[in-house]
PDB file of C-alpha atoms in Angstrom:
ATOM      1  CA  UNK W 251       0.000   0.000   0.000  1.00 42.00           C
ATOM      2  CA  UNK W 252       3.053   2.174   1.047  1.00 48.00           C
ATOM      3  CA  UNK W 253       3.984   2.082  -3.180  1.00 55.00           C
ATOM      4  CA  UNK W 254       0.916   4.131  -3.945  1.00 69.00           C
ATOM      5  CA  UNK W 255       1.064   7.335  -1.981  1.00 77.00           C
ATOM      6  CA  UNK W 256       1.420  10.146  -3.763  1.00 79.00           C
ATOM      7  CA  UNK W 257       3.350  12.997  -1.853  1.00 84.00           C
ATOM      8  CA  UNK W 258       5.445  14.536  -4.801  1.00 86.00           C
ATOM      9  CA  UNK W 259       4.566  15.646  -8.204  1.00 83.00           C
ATOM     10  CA  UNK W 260       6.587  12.975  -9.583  1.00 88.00           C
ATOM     11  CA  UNK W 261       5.333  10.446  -7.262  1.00 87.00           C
ATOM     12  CA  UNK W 262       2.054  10.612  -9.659  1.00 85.00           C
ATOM     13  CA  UNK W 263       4.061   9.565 -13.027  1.00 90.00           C
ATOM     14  CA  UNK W 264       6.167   7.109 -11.154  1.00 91.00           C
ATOM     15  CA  UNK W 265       2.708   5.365 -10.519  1.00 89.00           C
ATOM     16  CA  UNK W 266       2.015   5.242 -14.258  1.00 91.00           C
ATOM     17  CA  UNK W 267       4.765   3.572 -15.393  1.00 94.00           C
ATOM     18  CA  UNK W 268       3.575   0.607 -17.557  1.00 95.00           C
ATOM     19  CA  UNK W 269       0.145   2.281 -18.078  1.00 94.00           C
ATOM     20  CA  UNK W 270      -1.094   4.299 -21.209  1.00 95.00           C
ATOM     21  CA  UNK W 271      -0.638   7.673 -20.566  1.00 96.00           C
ATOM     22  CA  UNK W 272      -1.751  10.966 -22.280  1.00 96.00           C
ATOM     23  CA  UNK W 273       0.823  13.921 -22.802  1.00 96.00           C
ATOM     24  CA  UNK W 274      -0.353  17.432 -24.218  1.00 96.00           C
ATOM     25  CA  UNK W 275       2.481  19.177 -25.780  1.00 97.00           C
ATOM     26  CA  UNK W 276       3.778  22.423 -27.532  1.00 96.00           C
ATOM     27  CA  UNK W 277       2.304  23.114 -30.778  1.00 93.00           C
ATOM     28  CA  UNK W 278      -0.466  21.662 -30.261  1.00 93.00           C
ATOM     29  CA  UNK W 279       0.590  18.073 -29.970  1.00 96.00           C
ATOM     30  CA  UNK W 280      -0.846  15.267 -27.979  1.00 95.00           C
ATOM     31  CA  UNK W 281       0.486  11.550 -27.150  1.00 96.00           C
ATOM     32  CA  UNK W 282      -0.869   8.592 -25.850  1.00 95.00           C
ATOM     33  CA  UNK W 283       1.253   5.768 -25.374  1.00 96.00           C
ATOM     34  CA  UNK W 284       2.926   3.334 -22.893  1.00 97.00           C
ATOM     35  CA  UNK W 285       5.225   5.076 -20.098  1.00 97.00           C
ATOM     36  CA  UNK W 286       8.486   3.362 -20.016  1.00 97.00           C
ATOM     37  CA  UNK W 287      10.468   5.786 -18.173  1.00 97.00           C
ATOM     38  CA  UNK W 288      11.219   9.191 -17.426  1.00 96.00           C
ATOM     39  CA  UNK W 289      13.803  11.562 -15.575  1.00 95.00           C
ATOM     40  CA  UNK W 290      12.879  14.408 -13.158  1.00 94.00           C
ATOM     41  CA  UNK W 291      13.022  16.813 -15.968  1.00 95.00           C
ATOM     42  CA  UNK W 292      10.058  15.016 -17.072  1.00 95.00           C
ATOM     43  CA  UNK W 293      11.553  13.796 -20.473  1.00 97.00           C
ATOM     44  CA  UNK W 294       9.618  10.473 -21.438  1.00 98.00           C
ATOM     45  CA  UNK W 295      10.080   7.324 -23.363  1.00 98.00           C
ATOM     46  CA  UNK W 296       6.688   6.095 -24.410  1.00 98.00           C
ATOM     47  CA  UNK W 297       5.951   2.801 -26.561  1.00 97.00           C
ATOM     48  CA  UNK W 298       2.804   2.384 -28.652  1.00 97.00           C
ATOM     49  CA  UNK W 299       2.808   5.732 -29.202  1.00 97.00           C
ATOM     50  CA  UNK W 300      -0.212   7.565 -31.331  1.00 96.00           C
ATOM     51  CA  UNK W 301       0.594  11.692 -32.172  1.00 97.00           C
ATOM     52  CA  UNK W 302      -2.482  14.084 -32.902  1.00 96.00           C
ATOM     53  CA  UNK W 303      -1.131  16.735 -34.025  1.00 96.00           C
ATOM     54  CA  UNK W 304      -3.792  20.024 -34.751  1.00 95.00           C
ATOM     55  CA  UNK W 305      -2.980  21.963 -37.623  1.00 94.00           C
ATOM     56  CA  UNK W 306      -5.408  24.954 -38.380  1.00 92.00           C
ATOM     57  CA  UNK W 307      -4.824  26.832 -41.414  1.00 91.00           C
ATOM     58  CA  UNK W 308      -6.232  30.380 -42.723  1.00 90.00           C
ATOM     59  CA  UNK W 309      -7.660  30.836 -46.162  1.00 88.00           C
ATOM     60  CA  UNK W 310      -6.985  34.561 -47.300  1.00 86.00           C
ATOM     61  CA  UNK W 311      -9.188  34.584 -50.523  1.00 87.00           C
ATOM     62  CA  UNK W 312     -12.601  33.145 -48.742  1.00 87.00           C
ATOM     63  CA  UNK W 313     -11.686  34.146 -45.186  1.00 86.00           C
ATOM     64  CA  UNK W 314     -12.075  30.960 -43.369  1.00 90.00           C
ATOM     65  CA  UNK W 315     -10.404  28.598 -41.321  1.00 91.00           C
ATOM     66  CA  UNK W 316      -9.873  25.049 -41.263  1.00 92.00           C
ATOM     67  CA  UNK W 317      -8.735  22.487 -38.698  1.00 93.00           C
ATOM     68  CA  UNK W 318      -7.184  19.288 -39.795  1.00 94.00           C
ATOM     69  CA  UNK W 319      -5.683  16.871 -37.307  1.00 96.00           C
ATOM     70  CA  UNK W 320      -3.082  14.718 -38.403  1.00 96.00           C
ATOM     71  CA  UNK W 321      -2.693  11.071 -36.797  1.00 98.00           C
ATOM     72  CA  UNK W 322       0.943   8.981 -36.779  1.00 97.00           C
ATOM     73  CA  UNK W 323       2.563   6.208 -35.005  1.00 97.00           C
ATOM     74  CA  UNK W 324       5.480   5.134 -33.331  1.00 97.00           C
ATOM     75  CA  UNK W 325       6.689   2.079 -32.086  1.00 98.00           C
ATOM     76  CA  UNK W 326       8.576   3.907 -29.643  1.00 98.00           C
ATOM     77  CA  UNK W 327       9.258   7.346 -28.828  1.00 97.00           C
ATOM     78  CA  UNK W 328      11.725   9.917 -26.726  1.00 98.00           C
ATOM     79  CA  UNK W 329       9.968  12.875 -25.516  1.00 97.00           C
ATOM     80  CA  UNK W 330      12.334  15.971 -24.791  1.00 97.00           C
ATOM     81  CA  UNK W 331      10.628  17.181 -21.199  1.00 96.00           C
ATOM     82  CA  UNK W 332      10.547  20.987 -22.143  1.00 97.00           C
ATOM     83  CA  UNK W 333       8.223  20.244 -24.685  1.00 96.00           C
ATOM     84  CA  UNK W 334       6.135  18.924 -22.051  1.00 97.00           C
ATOM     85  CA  UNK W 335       2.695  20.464 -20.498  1.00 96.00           C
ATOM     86  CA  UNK W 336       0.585  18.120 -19.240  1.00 95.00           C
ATOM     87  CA  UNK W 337       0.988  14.081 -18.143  1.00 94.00           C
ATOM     88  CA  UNK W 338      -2.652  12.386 -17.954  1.00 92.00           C
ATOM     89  CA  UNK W 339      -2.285   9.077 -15.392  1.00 81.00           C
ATOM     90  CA  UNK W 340      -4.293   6.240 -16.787  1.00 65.00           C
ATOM     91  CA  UNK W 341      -8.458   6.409 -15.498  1.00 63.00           C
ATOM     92  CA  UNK W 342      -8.650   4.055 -12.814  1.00 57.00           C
TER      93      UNK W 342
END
């Protein structure tokens, strides 16, 4: 029981280790994949991985905007921590 108290930031990633996790990041970026590990500067590596990455564009003739969000994969992936701004746990 001790294993699952939570009394440091970190304390709440360490728990999610093997567990999908969801990461929003800069430039409007989000992951989901597998925590394998990660450092106290919160860089990740995450297997499984699926990007979303938004991409809204501006039309100067007709004046409108569009929104297209573009979906890859990676088997595995390294996830520089400054990049970082949000880390989802897993719903339990």
């Amino acid at each position: 029981m001790d294993e699952e108290v939570v009394s440091q930031p970190l304390d709440l990633v360490r728990l999610s280790l093997d567990e999908r996790i969801y990461v929003k990041m800069r430039g409007d970026r989000e992951l989901t994949g597998r925590l394998h590990a990660f450092d106290q500067h919160m860089n990740l590596v995450l297997g499984e991985v699926e990007e979303l990455i938004t991409v809204v564009e501006f039309n100067e003739a007709t004046q409108e905007e569009s929104v297209r969000v573009i979906k890859k994969g990676y088997e595995m992936l390294f996830v520089r921590g400054d990049g970082v701004i949000l880390v989802s746990p897993p719903m339990r």
